[in-house]
């Protein structure tokens, strides 16, 4: 930076580096993290020949997940999710599902046939023959599930061994959506409103979407959630299984200054269905005074409240996008508050609030249990209001 500035707090989740006032710290010395259950995430292993293999790993309860993009290998940072339940009773043993074949088509399901995204030999093979490529021939593998009326999302990991290049989702008697599958594992999802009764959920190999008569695919990790998006995979073995929420926080004392300072957060999100999701909240534990970055549906917003009164609230000029990294800065001093997204200023306020009595910094939540459903790769605070030039260099 043009000035010699040492951050009050620097939480580099992507690289696993943490410091206060320039002094390296351990995660446990700075942060508090809880999750009452285990949870999966995308991890990586170094290959002997160079590079990495990416796989679905499992984190024990109260262990933060730092994950990677399965396709690109990008380090996404700390994964922060709300709770969810996989309503599919057998997420991996597809031989326990219902196999339906039409128009004289053939199909066979073989469990534990090949290596799955979790590196174990747990992927199910579905292979057979479609007798009519005009669309009337199909093979369906489905399982009964139940979700309350409202949003519901199906998701599967799929790859093609031969034949099929496109398959569909099956939702309660209807073939919907489309998955352009390749010889590489990829997770697909489909969201629609559930009726509140038993739902038949599965995958469809359909003649109209096949390029050859014979097909051979692998399917793994079936999931059905009462949510508008797919969250991290939850394994089931005969009954529904739930994952608890992630809670990540730290004390504001020594990590945030009241009269002048700056906050920087580098984050992404994969769910904009809820009106307000939070990249971070710094508040007085009663939520009547706070400084926060909000994802309001698909728009980034800065909000400031003091003494129970909102003194500033303004939006970035353009809609924000899912699965996109953003760098957000809020700089405040006696002259007011300025907000930036990716180095460009989008709002200001001259009320110059003094953030007295701030006690807690929550990352990915508003303390009301509304989670980010995304990643935070870095969070930093300064005791100075950064200039526009300095912000562009972050």
Coordinates of N, CA and C in Angstrom, one line a residue, residues 20 30 36 40 57-58 78 88 133 148 167 169 189 195 261 267 343-344 346 348 366 368 375 383 389:
X20 N -2.7 -10.7 13.9 CA -3.2 -9.6 14.5 C -2.1 -8.6 14.7
X30 N -7.5 -16.8 17.5 CA -8.2 -15.7 17.0 C -9.7 -15.9 16.9
X36 N -22.2 -28.4 14.6 CA -22.5 -29.6 15.5 C -22.5 -30.9 14.8
X40 N -19.2 -32.3 4.4 CA -18.3 -32.6 3.3 C -17.9 -31.3 2.6
X57 N -14.2 -34.6 0.4 CA -13.7 -35.0 1.7 C -14.7 -34.8 2.8
X58 N -14.4 -35.2 4.0 CA -15.3 -35.1 5.1 C -14.6 -34.4 6.3
X78 N -13.0 -20.3 3.1 CA -13.8 -21.0 4.1 C -15.3 -21.1 3.6
X88 N -33.1 -37.9 0.5 CA -32.9 -39.2 -0.2 C -32.4 -40.2 0.8
X133 N -34.2 -44.0 -30.5 CA -33.5 -42.8 -30.3 C -34.4 -41.5 -30.6
X148 N -41.5 -30.9 2.3 CA -42.6 -30.0 2.5 C -42.8 -29.2 1.3
X167 N -28.4 -36.4 -20.1 CA -29.4 -37.1 -19.3 C -30.3 -36.1 -18.6
X169 N -33.1 -35.0 -15.2 CA -33.6 -35.3 -13.9 C -35.0 -35.9 -14.0
X189 N -27.5 -30.0 -10.6 CA -28.6 -29.8 -9.7 C -29.8 -29.2 -10.5
X195 N -44.4 -30.5 -3.9 CA -45.9 -30.5 -3.6 C -46.2 -30.7 -2.2
X261 N -11.4 3.6 10.3 CA -10.9 2.3 10.0 C -11.5 1.8 8.6
X267 N -15.1 -12.6 -1.0 CA -16.1 -13.6 -0.8 C -16.9 -14.0 -2.1
X343 N -12.7 -2.4 -6.1 CA -11.9 -1.2 -6.3 C -12.7 0.0 -6.8
X344 N -14.0 -0.2 -7.1 CA -14.8 0.9 -7.6 C -15.8 1.4 -6.5
X346 N -19.0 2.7 -4.8 CA -20.4 2.6 -5.2 C -21.4 3.3 -4.2
X348 N -21.6 6.3 -0.6 CA -21.0 7.1 0.5 C -22.1 7.7 1.4
X366 N -25.6 -13.1 10.2 CA -26.1 -11.9 10.9 C -26.4 -12.1 12.3
X368 N -28.4 -14.0 13.3 CA -29.8 -14.5 13.3 C -29.9 -15.8 12.6
X375 N -18.4 -18.6 0.3 CA -17.1 -18.7 0.8 C -16.5 -17.4 1.1
X383 N -6.9 0.2 11.0 CA -7.3 1.3 11.9 C -7.3 2.7 11.1
X389 N -6.9 4.8 -3.9 CA -5.7 4.2 -4.5 C -5.3 2.9 -3.7

